[in-house]
Coordinates of C-alpha atoms in Angstrom, one line a residue:
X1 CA -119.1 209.3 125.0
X2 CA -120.6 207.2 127.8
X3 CA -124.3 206.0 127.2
X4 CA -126.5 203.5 127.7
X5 CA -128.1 200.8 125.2
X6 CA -125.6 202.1 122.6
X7 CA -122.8 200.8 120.9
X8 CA -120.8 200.7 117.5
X9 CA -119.3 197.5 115.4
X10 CA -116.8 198.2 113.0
X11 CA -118.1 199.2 109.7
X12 CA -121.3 200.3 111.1
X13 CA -122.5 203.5 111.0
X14 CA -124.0 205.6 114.0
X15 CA -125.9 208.9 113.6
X16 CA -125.8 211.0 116.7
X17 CA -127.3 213.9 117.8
X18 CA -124.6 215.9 120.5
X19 CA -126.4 218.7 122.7
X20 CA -124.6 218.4 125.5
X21 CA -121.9 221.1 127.0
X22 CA -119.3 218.9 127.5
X23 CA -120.3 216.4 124.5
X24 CA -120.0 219.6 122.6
X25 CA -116.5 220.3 124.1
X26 CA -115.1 216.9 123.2
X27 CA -116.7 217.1 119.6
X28 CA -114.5 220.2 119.1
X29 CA -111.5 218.6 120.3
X30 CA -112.2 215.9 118.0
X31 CA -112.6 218.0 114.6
X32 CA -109.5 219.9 115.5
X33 CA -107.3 216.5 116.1
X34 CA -107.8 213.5 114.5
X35 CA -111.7 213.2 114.0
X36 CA -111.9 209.8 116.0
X37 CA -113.7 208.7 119.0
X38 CA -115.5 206.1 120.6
X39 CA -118.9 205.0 122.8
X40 CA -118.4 203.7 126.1
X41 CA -121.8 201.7 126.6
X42 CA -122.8 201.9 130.1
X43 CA -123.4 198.7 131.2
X44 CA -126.8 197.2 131.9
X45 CA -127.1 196.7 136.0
X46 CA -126.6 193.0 136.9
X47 CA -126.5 190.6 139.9
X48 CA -123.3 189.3 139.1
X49 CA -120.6 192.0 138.0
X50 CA -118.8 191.9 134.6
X51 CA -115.0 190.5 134.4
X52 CA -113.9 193.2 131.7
X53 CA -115.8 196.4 132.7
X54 CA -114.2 199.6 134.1
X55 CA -116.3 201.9 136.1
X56 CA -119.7 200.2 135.0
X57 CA -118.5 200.6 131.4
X58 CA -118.0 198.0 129.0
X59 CA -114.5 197.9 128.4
X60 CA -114.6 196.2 124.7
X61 CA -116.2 199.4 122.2
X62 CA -114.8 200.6 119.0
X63 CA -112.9 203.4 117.6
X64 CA -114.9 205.4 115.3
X65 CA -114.4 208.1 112.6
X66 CA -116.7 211.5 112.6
X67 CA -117.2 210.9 108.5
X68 CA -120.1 214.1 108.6
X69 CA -121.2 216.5 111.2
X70 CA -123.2 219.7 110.6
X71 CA -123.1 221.7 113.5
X72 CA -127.3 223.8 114.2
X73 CA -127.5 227.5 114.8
X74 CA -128.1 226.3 119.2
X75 CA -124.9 224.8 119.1
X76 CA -126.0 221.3 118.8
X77 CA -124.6 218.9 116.1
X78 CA -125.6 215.8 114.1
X79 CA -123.3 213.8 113.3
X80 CA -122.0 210.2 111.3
X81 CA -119.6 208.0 113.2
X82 CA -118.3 204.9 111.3
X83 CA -116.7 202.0 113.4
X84 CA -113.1 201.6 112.5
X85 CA -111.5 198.8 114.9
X86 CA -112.3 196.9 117.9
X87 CA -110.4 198.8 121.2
X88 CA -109.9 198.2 124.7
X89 CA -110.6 200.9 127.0
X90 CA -108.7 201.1 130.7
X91 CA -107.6 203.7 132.4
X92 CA -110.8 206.1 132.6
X93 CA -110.2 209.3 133.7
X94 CA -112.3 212.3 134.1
X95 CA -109.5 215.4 134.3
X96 CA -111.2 217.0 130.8
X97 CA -115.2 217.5 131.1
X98 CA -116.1 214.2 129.4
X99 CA -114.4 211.0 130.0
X100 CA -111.4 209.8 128.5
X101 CA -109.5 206.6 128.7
X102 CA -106.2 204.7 127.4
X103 CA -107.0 202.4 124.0
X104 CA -105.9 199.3 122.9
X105 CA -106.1 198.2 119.5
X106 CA -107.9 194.6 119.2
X107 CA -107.3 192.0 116.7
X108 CA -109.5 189.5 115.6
X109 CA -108.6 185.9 116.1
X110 CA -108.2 183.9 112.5
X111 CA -107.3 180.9 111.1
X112 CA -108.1 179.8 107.4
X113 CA -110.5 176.5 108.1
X114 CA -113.3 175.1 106.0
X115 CA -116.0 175.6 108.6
X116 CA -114.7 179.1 108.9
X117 CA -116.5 180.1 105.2
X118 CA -119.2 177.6 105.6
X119 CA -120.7 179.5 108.6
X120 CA -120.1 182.2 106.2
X121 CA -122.6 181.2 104.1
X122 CA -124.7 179.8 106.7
X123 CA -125.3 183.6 107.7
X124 CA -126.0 184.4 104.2
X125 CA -128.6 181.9 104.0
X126 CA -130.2 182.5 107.0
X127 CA -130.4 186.8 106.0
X128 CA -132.2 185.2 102.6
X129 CA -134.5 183.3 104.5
X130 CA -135.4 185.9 107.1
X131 CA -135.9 188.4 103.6
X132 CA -138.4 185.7 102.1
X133 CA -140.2 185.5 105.9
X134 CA -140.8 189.2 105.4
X135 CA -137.6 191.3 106.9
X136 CA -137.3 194.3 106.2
X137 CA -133.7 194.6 104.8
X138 CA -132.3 197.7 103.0
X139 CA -131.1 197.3 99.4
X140 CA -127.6 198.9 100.5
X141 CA -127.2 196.3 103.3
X142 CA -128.5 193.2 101.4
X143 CA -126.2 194.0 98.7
X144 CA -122.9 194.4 100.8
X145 CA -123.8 190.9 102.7
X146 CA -124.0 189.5 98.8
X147 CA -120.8 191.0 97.7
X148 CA -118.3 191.0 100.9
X149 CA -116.2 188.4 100.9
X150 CA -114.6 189.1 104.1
X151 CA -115.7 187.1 106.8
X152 CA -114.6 189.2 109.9
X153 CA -116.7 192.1 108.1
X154 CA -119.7 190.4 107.6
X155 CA -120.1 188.8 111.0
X156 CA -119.7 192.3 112.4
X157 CA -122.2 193.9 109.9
X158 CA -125.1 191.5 109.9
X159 CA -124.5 191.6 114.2
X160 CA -124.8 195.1 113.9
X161 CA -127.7 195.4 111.7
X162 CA -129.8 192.4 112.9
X163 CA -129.2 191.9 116.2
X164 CA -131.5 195.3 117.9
X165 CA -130.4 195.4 121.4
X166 CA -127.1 196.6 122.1
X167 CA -126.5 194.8 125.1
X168 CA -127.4 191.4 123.0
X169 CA -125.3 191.8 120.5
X170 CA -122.4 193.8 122.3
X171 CA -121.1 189.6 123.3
X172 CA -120.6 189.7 119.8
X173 CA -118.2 193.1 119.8
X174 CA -116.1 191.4 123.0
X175 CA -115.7 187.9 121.1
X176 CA -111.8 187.9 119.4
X177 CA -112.4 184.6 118.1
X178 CA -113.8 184.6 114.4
X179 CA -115.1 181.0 114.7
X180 CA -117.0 181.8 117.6
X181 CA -118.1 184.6 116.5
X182 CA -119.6 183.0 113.2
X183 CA -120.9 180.1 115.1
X184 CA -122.5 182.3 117.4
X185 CA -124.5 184.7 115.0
X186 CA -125.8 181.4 112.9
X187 CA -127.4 179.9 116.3
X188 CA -128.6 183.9 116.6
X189 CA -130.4 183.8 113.5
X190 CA -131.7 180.3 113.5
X191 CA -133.6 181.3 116.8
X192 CA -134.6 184.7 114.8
X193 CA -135.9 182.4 112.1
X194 CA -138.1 180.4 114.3
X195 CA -139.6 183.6 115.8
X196 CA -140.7 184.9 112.4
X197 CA -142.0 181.3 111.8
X198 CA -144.3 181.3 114.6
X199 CA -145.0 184.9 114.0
X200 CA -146.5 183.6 110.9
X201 CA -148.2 180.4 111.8
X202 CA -152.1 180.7 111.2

């Protein structure tokens, strides 16, 4: 599916509402094959253009799996899609009514260093503190950022669930380096920190 402002990290989960012909057409195809498909987020227009797009498409997304759908008496469905894997798209191509494109599995970039785990917790921190400035944070996903202990999973859940604009967080998707990645989101939530510090300044 190509759309704006949207995208999907693996291990997040996407609720979708398909009403459109051919949206409805590739959802069939999809429950009759392997239940699996991604978002291509249209990119946001630029002055400069973007090294790894494809036909104003971000070329980084990730492959998702259609855990629920219940399909409404007008033909439209709801649906769940959970991210799976970061894939490279290439190759668009728009023979079937909705868009399709070759994929290319991604894997992440890891090494076993210190700093690695201490930016780790260095997120964790940081989601305690924003709780204690007055967060909102859901019980399921405060729980699972106690309790993961895998680092690649965490970075991409807390991006995905704290970072609100796609196209802010979708750096974060493209970014094979783990290290980078953690060092990243820390900064990211330090500067979310100071926000809700000022927010609440007298």
């Amino acid at each position: 599916m190509l759309l704006p402002s949207c995208n999907l990290f693996p291990h997040g989960l996407l609720p979708l509402h398909i009403f459109e012909p051919h949206y409805c057409h590739m959802l069939k195809n999809v429950i009759e094959g392997d239940r699996m498909f991604c978002i291509g987020m249209i990119e946001a227009p630029s002055p400069t253009p973007v090294e790894n797009s494809k036909s104003g498409v971000h070329s980084i997304s990730t492959a998702g799996f259609l855990r629920a759908c219940v399909e409404q008496e007008d033909g439209c469905s709801n649906l769940l899609l959970q991210g799976i894997s970061r894939i490279r798209l290439s190759d668009f191509d728009q023979t079937l009514p909705y868009t399709t494109a070759a994929v290319e599995v991604l894997k992440t970039e890891r090494s076993t260093e210190t700093s690695e785990y201490q930016l780790g917790n260095e997120i964790r921190s940081r989601i305690q503190q924003l709780a204690e400035a007055g967060v909102e944070i859901s019980a399921q996903v405060q729980s699972f950022i106690d309790t993961v202990e895998d680092l690649e999973t965490l970075v991409d859940l807390v991006a995905y669930n704290f970072v609100s604009d796609p196209h802010t967080r979708q750096p974060w998707l493209e970014e094979l380096n783990l290290r980078s990645r953690l060092h990243s989101l820390v900064s990211h939530l330090g500067r979310q920190l100071n926000q809700v510090g000022g927010d609440n300044d007298p």
